[in-house]
Amino acid sequence: MSRVEIINRTEESFLPKRKIQKIVDLVLKEEGKQFPGVLVVAAVDREEIRNLKKRFFGQDHYTDVISFLYGFSDKDGIWGEIVICPAVAKEEARARGVRNEEEMSIVLIHGLLHLLGYGDEEPQERQVMEERQEALYQLLREEEEREKLVRKAIRAKNHAYAPYSNFPVGAALRGWGGEIFTGCNVENASLGLTICAERVAVAKAVSQGVREFEKLAIVADSSSYCFPCGACRQVLYEFAPQLEIIAAKSDKDYEVISLASLLPRAFLLENGRKE
Ligand code: THU
């Protein structure tokens, strides 16, 4: 985790602290960079960012973000500063028809990329930077989707009925339309009648008309990640051969693996599946 210091000198709401830290960590990781020292992220009002733009860049207009790279001579010092104006970012969000948090996240990614050497003066370098910015934002979204799914699986695990094994499991299955179906294991005195969390989630989804799945999160209380049992792999494969499996201990600690790699050369009836 990089060291980030956040300052909000405005009355405006800004990105939550956790989100800023997450974005900084993700961008530095994806760019293969790690720095000692501190990164400052400061939210300022319109007049302050305008003054900074004028003073340091000789341009007299409002802007959403300015980055200052201070260098790495002082290992415990501040290596960079990203100054963001939430008020300007929110105006842009309205103009583009996106949520404020989305626009402010993109603005922060933009500021970070400047610190890492990306430029946007020339059309060619601007295109490279914009593509990178978009790709990083999509990665952020995907990570957040995974974390959300894991949190849903954890909540479902609390409902597990597992008095025989004492091994509660929770699952959360996400359809391509974004719908989420959860499941927990349901055991029985006649032990073989036990149903796993994953199959409960699949049955709930299919019974509600959803058959196409993108991701599945699984959580148990074990010290290692819990992957679906063989029977569940086969049931999941019936509907989602391309499924992404997220085996999690928490929303910060998970492993992503494809169902196809967990069930190679899977069995399917040639004329079996009907759309
Ligand atoms: N179990 C699941 O619900 N999902 C898995 O992927 C592994 C196993 C349940 C079944 C049983 O209730 C308990 O865990 C112990 O096998």
PDB file of C-alpha atoms and ligand atoms in Angstrom:
ATOM      1  CA  MET A   1       0.000   0.000   0.000  1.00  0.00           C
ATOM      2  CA  SER A   2       1.352   3.421  -0.955  1.00  0.00           C
ATOM      3  CA  ARG A   3       1.362   6.224   1.569  1.00  0.00           C
ATOM      4  CA  VAL A   4      -1.303   8.746   0.672  1.00  0.00           C
ATOM      5  CA  GLU A   5      -2.278  11.889   2.553  1.00  0.00           C
ATOM      6  CA  ILE A   6      -5.649  13.386   1.758  1.00  0.00           C
ATOM      7  CA  ILE A   7      -6.622  16.985   2.333  1.00  0.00           C
ATOM      8  CA  ASN A   8     -10.031  18.474   1.573  1.00  0.00           C
ATOM      9  CA  ARG A   9      -9.929  22.266   1.706  1.00  0.00           C
ATOM     10  CA  THR A  10     -13.429  22.631   0.236  1.00  0.00           C
ATOM     11  CA  GLU A  11     -17.002  22.400   1.451  1.00  0.00           C
ATOM     12  CA  GLU A  12     -17.647  19.896  -1.356  1.00  0.00           C
ATOM     13  CA  SER A  13     -17.872  16.145  -0.929  1.00  0.00           C
ATOM     14  CA  PHE A  14     -14.796  14.460  -2.349  1.00  0.00           C
ATOM     15  CA  LEU A  15     -13.857  10.853  -3.045  1.00  0.00           C
ATOM     16  CA  PRO A  16     -13.918   8.687   0.093  1.00  0.00           C
ATOM     17  CA  LYS A  17     -10.512   8.010   1.599  1.00  0.00           C
ATOM     18  CA  ARG A  18     -10.708   4.262   0.887  1.00  0.00           C
ATOM     19  CA  LYS A  19     -11.468   4.895  -2.749  1.00  0.00           C
ATOM     20  CA  ILE A  20      -8.535   7.283  -3.181  1.00  0.00           C
ATOM     21  CA  GLN A  21      -6.169   4.762  -1.602  1.00  0.00           C
ATOM     22  CA  LYS A  22      -7.574   2.024  -3.825  1.00  0.00           C
ATOM     23  CA  ILE A  23      -7.130   4.045  -7.007  1.00  0.00           C
ATOM     24  CA  VAL A  24      -3.569   5.039  -6.114  1.00  0.00           C
ATOM     25  CA  ASP A  25      -2.625   1.439  -5.296  1.00  0.00           C
ATOM     26  CA  LEU A  26      -4.231   0.082  -8.461  1.00  0.00           C
ATOM     27  CA  VAL A  27      -2.637   2.619 -10.824  1.00  0.00           C
ATOM     28  CA  LEU A  28       0.844   2.264  -9.302  1.00  0.00           C
ATOM     29  CA  LYS A  29       0.585  -1.537  -9.374  1.00  0.00           C
ATOM     30  CA  GLU A  30      -0.624  -1.647 -12.980  1.00  0.00           C
ATOM     31  CA  GLU A  31       2.062   0.807 -14.050  1.00  0.00           C
ATOM     32  CA  GLY A  32       4.687  -1.239 -12.226  1.00  0.00           C
ATOM     33  CA  LYS A  33       5.700   1.635  -9.943  1.00  0.00           C
ATOM     34  CA  GLN A  34       6.403   1.765  -6.234  1.00  0.00           C
ATOM     35  CA  PHE A  35       7.621   4.900  -4.476  1.00  0.00           C
ATOM     36  CA  PRO A  36       8.889   5.621  -1.011  1.00  0.00           C
ATOM     37  CA  GLY A  37       7.490   8.707   0.649  1.00  0.00           C
ATOM     38  CA  VAL A  38       4.065  10.254   0.524  1.00  0.00           C
ATOM     39  CA  LEU A  39       1.630  11.246  -2.210  1.00  0.00           C
ATOM     40  CA  VAL A  40      -0.650  14.148  -1.329  1.00  0.00           C
ATOM     41  CA  VAL A  41      -4.140  14.312  -2.816  1.00  0.00           C
ATOM     42  CA  ALA A  42      -5.734  17.687  -2.148  1.00  0.00           C
ATOM     43  CA  ALA A  43      -9.239  18.914  -2.956  1.00  0.00           C
ATOM     44  CA  VAL A  44      -9.409  22.675  -3.487  1.00  0.00           C
ATOM     45  CA  ASP A  45     -12.056  25.157  -4.584  1.00  0.00           C
ATOM     46  CA  ARG A  46     -12.390  26.801  -7.978  1.00  0.00           C
ATOM     47  CA  GLU A  47     -10.437  29.951  -7.171  1.00  0.00           C
ATOM     48  CA  GLU A  48      -7.523  28.047  -5.677  1.00  0.00           C
ATOM     49  CA  ILE A  49      -7.091  25.738  -8.653  1.00  0.00           C
ATOM     50  CA  ARG A  50      -7.370  28.686 -11.017  1.00  0.00           C
ATOM     51  CA  ASN A  51      -4.635  30.529  -9.114  1.00  0.00           C
ATOM     52  CA  LEU A  52      -2.378  27.471  -9.197  1.00  0.00           C
ATOM     53  CA  LYS A  53      -2.919  27.057 -12.935  1.00  0.00           C
ATOM     54  CA  LYS A  54      -2.042  30.703 -13.495  1.00  0.00           C
ATOM     55  CA  ARG A  55       0.948  30.727 -11.211  1.00  0.00           C
ATOM     56  CA  PHE A  56       2.597  27.494 -12.366  1.00  0.00           C
ATOM     57  CA  PHE A  57       1.392  27.146 -15.957  1.00  0.00           C
ATOM     58  CA  GLY A  58       0.629  30.720 -16.962  1.00  0.00           C
ATOM     59  CA  GLN A  59      -2.903  29.782 -17.996  1.00  0.00           C
ATOM     60  CA  ASP A  60      -5.841  31.718 -16.632  1.00  0.00           C
ATOM     61  CA  HIS A  61      -8.740  29.257 -16.443  1.00  0.00           C
ATOM     62  CA  TYR A  62     -10.472  26.776 -14.175  1.00  0.00           C
ATOM     63  CA  THR A  63      -9.356  23.167 -14.403  1.00  0.00           C
ATOM     64  CA  ASP A  64     -10.218  19.879 -12.720  1.00  0.00           C
ATOM     65  CA  VAL A  65      -6.750  18.603 -11.811  1.00  0.00           C
ATOM     66  CA  ILE A  66      -3.087  19.641 -11.576  1.00  0.00           C
ATOM     67  CA  SER A  67      -0.196  17.310 -10.741  1.00  0.00           C
ATOM     68  CA  PHE A  68       3.093  18.342  -9.182  1.00  0.00           C
ATOM     69  CA  LEU A  69       6.036  15.951  -9.182  1.00  0.00           C
ATOM     70  CA  TYR A  70       8.505  16.818  -6.416  1.00  0.00           C
ATOM     71  CA  GLY A  71      10.940  13.934  -6.970  1.00  0.00           C
ATOM     72  CA  PHE A  72      12.442  11.311  -4.752  1.00  0.00           C
ATOM     73  CA  SER A  73      15.453  12.970  -3.174  1.00  0.00           C
ATOM     74  CA  ASP A  74      13.812  12.914   0.264  1.00  0.00           C
ATOM     75  CA  LYS A  75      12.768   9.304   0.912  1.00  0.00           C
ATOM     76  CA  ASP A  76      10.305  10.222   3.642  1.00  0.00           C
ATOM     77  CA  GLY A  77       9.136  13.399   1.976  1.00  0.00           C
ATOM     78  CA  ILE A  78       6.339  14.118  -0.448  1.00  0.00           C
ATOM     79  CA  TRP A  79       7.102  12.792  -3.935  1.00  0.00           C
ATOM     80  CA  GLY A  80       4.036  14.145  -5.641  1.00  0.00           C
ATOM     81  CA  GLU A  81       0.869  16.118  -5.183  1.00  0.00           C
ATOM     82  CA  ILE A  82      -2.406  15.887  -7.059  1.00  0.00           C
ATOM     83  CA  VAL A  83      -4.678  18.888  -6.678  1.00  0.00           C
ATOM     84  CA  ILE A  84      -8.281  18.287  -7.689  1.00  0.00           C
ATOM     85  CA  CYS A  85     -11.200  20.680  -7.848  1.00  0.00           C
ATOM     86  CA  PRO A  86     -14.348  18.680  -7.015  1.00  0.00           C
ATOM     87  CA  ALA A  87     -16.610  21.576  -8.090  1.00  0.00           C
ATOM     88  CA  VAL A  88     -15.160  21.599 -11.626  1.00  0.00           C
ATOM     89  CA  ALA A  89     -15.161  17.777 -11.778  1.00  0.00           C
ATOM     90  CA  LYS A  90     -18.837  17.729 -10.790  1.00  0.00           C
ATOM     91  CA  GLU A  91     -19.680  20.174 -13.582  1.00  0.00           C
ATOM     92  CA  GLU A  92     -17.949  17.848 -16.023  1.00  0.00           C
ATOM     93  CA  ALA A  93     -19.804  14.874 -14.563  1.00  0.00           C
ATOM     94  CA  ARG A  94     -23.110  16.636 -15.228  1.00  0.00           C
ATOM     95  CA  ALA A  95     -22.057  17.544 -18.778  1.00  0.00           C
ATOM     96  CA  ARG A  96     -21.011  13.954 -19.527  1.00  0.00           C
ATOM     97  CA  GLY A  97     -24.003  12.424 -17.763  1.00  0.00           C
ATOM     98  CA  VAL A  98     -21.919  10.334 -15.341  1.00  0.00           C
ATOM     99  CA  ARG A  99     -21.895  10.087 -11.562  1.00  0.00           C
ATOM    100  CA  ASN A 100     -19.707  12.531  -9.609  1.00  0.00           C
ATOM    101  CA  GLU A 101     -17.720   9.683  -8.099  1.00  0.00           C
ATOM    102  CA  GLU A 102     -16.969   8.257 -11.543  1.00  0.00           C
ATOM    103  CA  GLU A 103     -15.740  11.587 -12.869  1.00  0.00           C
ATOM    104  CA  MET A 104     -13.618  12.282  -9.777  1.00  0.00           C
ATOM    105  CA  SER A 105     -12.094   8.786 -10.009  1.00  0.00           C
ATOM    106  CA  ILE A 106     -11.156   9.382 -13.647  1.00  0.00           C
ATOM    107  CA  VAL A 107      -9.729  12.788 -12.773  1.00  0.00           C
ATOM    108  CA  LEU A 108      -7.581  11.190 -10.051  1.00  0.00           C
ATOM    109  CA  ILE A 109      -6.353   8.504 -12.472  1.00  0.00           C
ATOM    110  CA  HIS A 110      -5.548  11.285 -14.946  1.00  0.00           C
ATOM    111  CA  GLY A 111      -3.552  13.190 -12.325  1.00  0.00           C
ATOM    112  CA  LEU A 112      -1.674  10.030 -11.359  1.00  0.00           C
ATOM    113  CA  LEU A 113      -0.797   9.247 -14.972  1.00  0.00           C
ATOM    114  CA  HIS A 114       0.665  12.752 -15.334  1.00  0.00           C
ATOM    115  CA  LEU A 115       2.894  12.085 -12.317  1.00  0.00           C
ATOM    116  CA  LEU A 116       4.021   8.847 -13.973  1.00  0.00           C
ATOM    117  CA  GLY A 117       5.114  10.654 -17.107  1.00  0.00           C
ATOM    118  CA  TYR A 118       2.062  10.594 -19.390  1.00  0.00           C
ATOM    119  CA  GLY A 119       1.404  13.787 -21.321  1.00  0.00           C
ATOM    120  CA  ASP A 120      -1.649  15.174 -23.088  1.00  0.00           C
ATOM    121  CA  GLU A 121      -0.318  18.166 -24.993  1.00  0.00           C
ATOM    122  CA  GLU A 122       0.152  16.463 -28.363  1.00  0.00           C
ATOM    123  CA  PRO A 123      -2.781  14.564 -29.950  1.00  0.00           C
ATOM    124  CA  GLN A 124      -0.788  11.343 -30.177  1.00  0.00           C
ATOM    125  CA  GLU A 125       0.341  11.244 -26.545  1.00  0.00           C
ATOM    126  CA  ARG A 126      -3.118  12.378 -25.501  1.00  0.00           C
ATOM    127  CA  GLN A 127      -4.659   9.361 -27.199  1.00  0.00           C
ATOM    128  CA  VAL A 128      -2.238   7.013 -25.418  1.00  0.00           C
ATOM    129  CA  MET A 129      -3.037   8.655 -22.098  1.00  0.00           C
ATOM    130  CA  GLU A 130      -6.801   8.575 -22.616  1.00  0.00           C
ATOM    131  CA  GLU A 131      -6.745   4.909 -23.551  1.00  0.00           C
ATOM    132  CA  ARG A 132      -4.663   4.048 -20.491  1.00  0.00           C
ATOM    133  CA  GLN A 133      -6.953   6.129 -18.291  1.00  0.00           C
ATOM    134  CA  GLU A 134     -10.036   4.322 -19.601  1.00  0.00           C
ATOM    135  CA  ALA A 135      -8.423   0.887 -19.221  1.00  0.00           C
ATOM    136  CA  LEU A 136      -7.417   1.644 -15.622  1.00  0.00           C
ATOM    137  CA  TYR A 137     -10.904   2.910 -14.819  1.00  0.00           C
ATOM    138  CA  GLN A 138     -12.406  -0.319 -16.187  1.00  0.00           C
ATOM    139  CA  LEU A 139      -9.991  -2.337 -14.027  1.00  0.00           C
ATOM    140  CA  LEU A 140     -11.087  -0.337 -11.002  1.00  0.00           C
ATOM    141  CA  ARG A 141     -14.738  -1.037 -11.812  1.00  0.00           C
ATOM    142  CA  GLU A 142     -14.023  -4.727 -12.190  1.00  0.00           C
ATOM    143  CA  GLU A 143     -12.194  -4.902  -8.854  1.00  0.00           C
ATOM    144  CA  GLU A 144     -15.077  -3.115  -7.178  1.00  0.00           C
ATOM    145  CA  GLU A 145     -17.576  -5.547  -8.724  1.00  0.00           C
ATOM    146  CA  ARG A 146     -15.559  -8.461  -7.394  1.00  0.00           C
ATOM    147  CA  GLU A 147     -15.363  -6.960  -3.914  1.00  0.00           C
ATOM    148  CA  LYS A 148     -19.095  -6.294  -3.880  1.00  0.00           C
ATOM    149  CA  LEU A 149     -19.796  -9.880  -4.892  1.00  0.00           C
ATOM    150  CA  VAL A 150     -17.508 -11.164  -2.140  1.00  0.00           C
ATOM    151  CA  ARG A 151     -19.320  -9.034   0.451  1.00  0.00           C
ATOM    152  CA  LYS A 152     -22.649 -10.505  -0.726  1.00  0.00           C
ATOM    153  CA  ALA A 153     -21.223 -14.024  -0.413  1.00  0.00           C
ATOM    154  CA  ILE A 154     -20.040 -13.262   3.131  1.00  0.00           C
ATOM    155  CA  ARG A 155     -23.528 -12.076   4.054  1.00  0.00           C
ATOM    156  CA  ALA A 156     -25.051 -15.238   2.554  1.00  0.00           C
ATOM    157  CA  LYS A 157     -22.607 -17.398   4.530  1.00  0.00           C
ATOM    158  CA  ASN A 158     -24.198 -16.078   7.726  1.00  0.00           C
ATOM    159  CA  HIS A 159     -27.375 -17.943   6.727  1.00  0.00           C
ATOM    160  CA  ALA A 160     -25.621 -21.266   6.126  1.00  0.00           C
ATOM    161  CA  TYR A 161     -27.308 -24.267   7.714  1.00  0.00           C
ATOM    162  CA  ALA A 162     -24.291 -26.448   8.467  1.00  0.00           C
ATOM    163  CA  PRO A 163     -24.767 -28.126  11.896  1.00  0.00           C
ATOM    164  CA  TYR A 164     -23.177 -31.391  10.713  1.00  0.00           C
ATOM    165  CA  SER A 165     -19.994 -30.164   9.105  1.00  0.00           C
ATOM    166  CA  ASN A 166     -19.664 -26.824  10.911  1.00  0.00           C
ATOM    167  CA  PHE A 167     -18.382 -25.566   7.601  1.00  0.00           C
ATOM    168  CA  PRO A 168     -20.573 -22.648   6.522  1.00  0.00           C
ATOM    169  CA  VAL A 169     -20.199 -21.545   2.895  1.00  0.00           C
ATOM    170  CA  GLY A 170     -21.598 -18.498   1.100  1.00  0.00           C
ATOM    171  CA  ALA A 171     -21.815 -17.872  -2.640  1.00  0.00           C
ATOM    172  CA  ALA A 172     -22.864 -14.945  -4.820  1.00  0.00           C
ATOM    173  CA  LEU A 173     -23.504 -15.375  -8.522  1.00  0.00           C
ATOM    174  CA  ARG A 174     -23.629 -12.407 -10.900  1.00  0.00           C
ATOM    175  CA  GLY A 175     -25.626 -12.567 -14.113  1.00  0.00           C
ATOM    176  CA  TRP A 176     -24.470 -10.681 -17.204  1.00  0.00           C
ATOM    177  CA  GLY A 177     -27.224  -8.165 -16.591  1.00  0.00           C
ATOM    178  CA  GLY A 178     -25.752  -7.363 -13.173  1.00  0.00           C
ATOM    179  CA  GLU A 179     -28.335  -9.279 -11.129  1.00  0.00           C
ATOM    180  CA  ILE A 180     -26.881 -11.026  -8.092  1.00  0.00           C
ATOM    181  CA  PHE A 181     -28.142 -14.302  -6.616  1.00  0.00           C
ATOM    182  CA  THR A 182     -26.766 -15.563  -3.319  1.00  0.00           C
ATOM    183  CA  GLY A 183     -26.668 -19.012  -1.765  1.00  0.00           C
ATOM    184  CA  CYS A 184     -25.480 -20.849   1.335  1.00  0.00           C
ATOM    185  CA  ASN A 185     -25.034 -24.527   2.051  1.00  0.00           C
ATOM    186  CA  VAL A 186     -28.111 -26.306   3.376  1.00  0.00           C
ATOM    187  CA  GLU A 187     -27.319 -29.560   5.171  1.00  0.00           C
ATOM    188  CA  ASN A 188     -29.566 -32.400   6.212  1.00  0.00           C
ATOM    189  CA  ALA A 189     -29.616 -35.175   8.821  1.00  0.00           C
ATOM    190  CA  SER A 190     -29.553 -37.500   5.840  1.00  0.00           C
ATOM    191  CA  LEU A 191     -26.113 -36.197   4.996  1.00  0.00           C
ATOM    192  CA  GLY A 192     -26.110 -36.936   1.291  1.00  0.00           C
ATOM    193  CA  LEU A 193     -29.021 -34.545   0.787  1.00  0.00           C
ATOM    194  CA  THR A 194     -26.802 -31.563   1.554  1.00  0.00           C
ATOM    195  CA  ILE A 195     -26.862 -28.827  -1.076  1.00  0.00           C
ATOM    196  CA  CYS A 196     -23.805 -26.643  -1.617  1.00  0.00           C
ATOM    197  CA  ALA A 197     -23.960 -22.842  -1.565  1.00  0.00           C
ATOM    198  CA  GLU A 198     -23.125 -22.587  -5.273  1.00  0.00           C
ATOM    199  CA  ARG A 199     -25.945 -24.860  -6.386  1.00  0.00           C
ATOM    200  CA  VAL A 200     -28.422 -22.981  -4.202  1.00  0.00           C
ATOM    201  CA  ALA A 201     -27.391 -19.765  -5.986  1.00  0.00           C
ATOM    202  CA  VAL A 202     -27.691 -21.377  -9.437  1.00  0.00           C
ATOM    203  CA  ALA A 203     -31.154 -22.786  -8.643  1.00  0.00           C
ATOM    204  CA  LYS A 204     -32.353 -19.413  -7.363  1.00  0.00           C
ATOM    205  CA  ALA A 205     -31.136 -17.669 -10.519  1.00  0.00           C
ATOM    206  CA  VAL A 206     -32.499 -20.202 -13.007  1.00  0.00           C
ATOM    207  CA  SER A 207     -35.852 -20.298 -11.207  1.00  0.00           C
ATOM    208  CA  GLN A 208     -36.047 -16.534 -11.674  1.00  0.00           C
ATOM    209  CA  GLY A 209     -35.302 -16.724 -15.380  1.00  0.00           C
ATOM    210  CA  VAL A 210     -31.562 -15.928 -15.347  1.00  0.00           C
ATOM    211  CA  ARG A 211     -29.233 -18.467 -16.967  1.00  0.00           C
ATOM    212  CA  GLU A 212     -26.165 -16.543 -18.038  1.00  0.00           C
ATOM    213  CA  PHE A 213     -23.539 -15.844 -15.459  1.00  0.00           C
ATOM    214  CA  GLU A 214     -20.405 -13.741 -15.376  1.00  0.00           C
ATOM    215  CA  LYS A 215     -18.841 -14.194 -11.945  1.00  0.00           C
ATOM    216  CA  LEU A 216     -19.226 -16.284  -8.817  1.00  0.00           C
ATOM    217  CA  ALA A 217     -17.780 -15.456  -5.400  1.00  0.00           C
ATOM    218  CA  ILE A 218     -17.331 -18.180  -2.773  1.00  0.00           C
ATOM    219  CA  VAL A 219     -16.473 -17.711   0.883  1.00  0.00           C
ATOM    220  CA  ALA A 220     -15.932 -20.194   3.710  1.00  0.00           C
ATOM    221  CA  ASP A 221     -14.333 -19.894   7.134  1.00  0.00           C
ATOM    222  CA  SER A 222     -11.361 -22.024   6.130  1.00  0.00           C
ATOM    223  CA  SER A 223      -7.773 -20.802   6.268  1.00  0.00           C
ATOM    224  CA  SER A 224      -7.335 -21.573   2.562  1.00  0.00           C
ATOM    225  CA  TYR A 225      -9.550 -20.413  -0.308  1.00  0.00           C
ATOM    226  CA  CYS A 226     -12.629 -22.554  -0.904  1.00  0.00           C
ATOM    227  CA  PHE A 227     -13.155 -23.642  -4.516  1.00  0.00           C
ATOM    228  CA  PRO A 228     -16.372 -25.283  -5.751  1.00  0.00           C
ATOM    229  CA  CYS A 229     -16.647 -29.044  -5.294  1.00  0.00           C
ATOM    230  CA  GLY A 230     -16.658 -31.249  -8.379  1.00  0.00           C
ATOM    231  CA  ALA A 231     -20.447 -31.532  -8.524  1.00  0.00           C
ATOM    232  CA  CYS A 232     -20.867 -27.747  -8.401  1.00  0.00           C
ATOM    233  CA  ARG A 233     -18.251 -27.249 -11.111  1.00  0.00           C
ATOM    234  CA  GLN A 234     -20.337 -29.430 -13.403  1.00  0.00           C
ATOM    235  CA  VAL A 235     -23.586 -27.621 -12.534  1.00  0.00           C
ATOM    236  CA  LEU A 236     -21.983 -24.197 -13.040  1.00  0.00           C
ATOM    237  CA  TYR A 237     -20.479 -25.306 -16.353  1.00  0.00           C
ATOM    238  CA  GLU A 238     -23.919 -26.168 -17.693  1.00  0.00           C
ATOM    239  CA  PHE A 239     -24.846 -22.488 -17.670  1.00  0.00           C
ATOM    240  CA  ALA A 240     -21.551 -20.611 -17.679  1.00  0.00           C
ATOM    241  CA  PRO A 241     -18.509 -22.322 -19.214  1.00  0.00           C
ATOM    242  CA  GLN A 242     -16.770 -18.919 -19.209  1.00  0.00           C
ATOM    243  CA  LEU A 243     -17.516 -18.225 -15.539  1.00  0.00           C
ATOM    244  CA  GLU A 244     -14.994 -16.337 -13.444  1.00  0.00           C
ATOM    245  CA  ILE A 245     -14.628 -17.782  -9.931  1.00  0.00           C
ATOM    246  CA  ILE A 246     -13.580 -15.558  -7.042  1.00  0.00           C
ATOM    247  CA  ALA A 247     -12.479 -17.689  -4.093  1.00  0.00           C
ATOM    248  CA  ALA A 248     -12.288 -15.282  -1.175  1.00  0.00           C
ATOM    249  CA  LYS A 249     -11.293 -15.010   2.442  1.00  0.00           C
ATOM    250  CA  SER A 250     -12.424 -11.371   2.541  1.00  0.00           C
ATOM    251  CA  ASP A 251     -13.107  -8.532   0.091  1.00  0.00           C
ATOM    252  CA  LYS A 252      -9.411  -7.681   0.328  1.00  0.00           C
ATOM    253  CA  ASP A 253      -8.076 -11.193  -0.023  1.00  0.00           C
ATOM    254  CA  TYR A 254      -9.245 -13.332  -2.919  1.00  0.00           C
ATOM    255  CA  GLU A 255      -8.045 -15.410  -5.833  1.00  0.00           C
ATOM    256  CA  VAL A 256      -9.586 -15.248  -9.310  1.00  0.00           C
ATOM    257  CA  ILE A 257      -9.645 -18.362 -11.471  1.00  0.00           C
ATOM    258  CA  SER A 258     -11.700 -19.520 -14.460  1.00  0.00           C
ATOM    259  CA  LEU A 259     -14.212 -22.332 -14.174  1.00  0.00           C
ATOM    260  CA  ALA A 260     -12.798 -23.746 -17.423  1.00  0.00           C
ATOM    261  CA  SER A 261      -9.422 -24.227 -15.747  1.00  0.00           C
ATOM    262  CA  LEU A 262     -11.083 -25.936 -12.751  1.00  0.00           C
ATOM    263  CA  LEU A 263     -13.038 -28.293 -15.014  1.00  0.00           C
ATOM    264  CA  PRO A 264     -11.035 -29.087 -18.120  1.00  0.00           C
ATOM    265  CA  ARG A 265     -12.657 -31.187 -20.840  1.00  0.00           C
ATOM    266  CA  ALA A 266     -16.033 -30.811 -19.150  1.00  0.00           C
ATOM    267  CA  PHE A 267     -18.954 -33.013 -19.981  1.00  0.00           C
ATOM    268  CA  LEU A 268     -21.811 -31.549 -22.032  1.00  0.00           C
ATOM    269  CA  LEU A 269     -24.501 -33.452 -23.939  1.00  0.00           C
ATOM    270  CA  GLU A 270     -24.182 -32.630 -27.605  1.00  0.00           C
ATOM    271  CA  ASN A 271     -27.826 -31.721 -28.118  1.00  0.00           C
ATOM    272  CA  GLY A 272     -28.578 -31.220 -24.480  1.00  0.00           C
ATOM    273  CA  ARG A 273     -28.632 -27.556 -23.793  1.00  0.00           C
ATOM    274  CA  LYS A 274     -31.620 -25.549 -25.020  1.00  0.00           C
ATOM    275  CA  GLU A 275     -31.488 -21.771 -25.015  1.00  0.00           C
TER     276      GLU A 275
HETATM  277  N1  THU B   1     -19.772 -26.920   0.547  1.00  0.00           N
HETATM  278  C1  THU B   1     -20.286 -25.906  -0.213  1.00  0.00           C
HETATM  279  O1  THU B   1     -21.366 -25.374   0.089  1.00  0.00           O
HETATM  280  N2  THU B   1     -19.585 -25.455  -1.286  1.00  0.00           N
HETATM  281  C2  THU B   1     -18.334 -25.902  -1.624  1.00  0.00           C
HETATM  282  O2  THU B   1     -17.790 -25.453  -2.607  1.00  0.00           O
HETATM  283  C3  THU B   1     -17.672 -26.906  -0.791  1.00  0.00           C
HETATM  284  C4  THU B   1     -18.562 -27.610   0.186  1.00  0.00           C
HETATM  285  C5  THU B   1     -20.483 -27.323   1.759  1.00  0.00           C
HETATM  286  C6  THU B   1     -21.193 -28.637   1.687  1.00  0.00           C
HETATM  287  C7  THU B   1     -21.234 -29.033   3.143  1.00  0.00           C
HETATM  288  O3  THU B   1     -22.371 -28.454   3.741  1.00  0.00           O
HETATM  289  C8  THU B   1     -20.017 -28.423   3.776  1.00  0.00           C
HETATM  290  O4  THU B   1     -19.566 -27.458   2.819  1.00  0.00           O
HETATM  291  C9  THU B   1     -18.914 -29.398   4.050  1.00  0.00           C
HETATM  292  O5  THU B   1     -18.676 -30.217   2.972  1.00  0.00           O
END
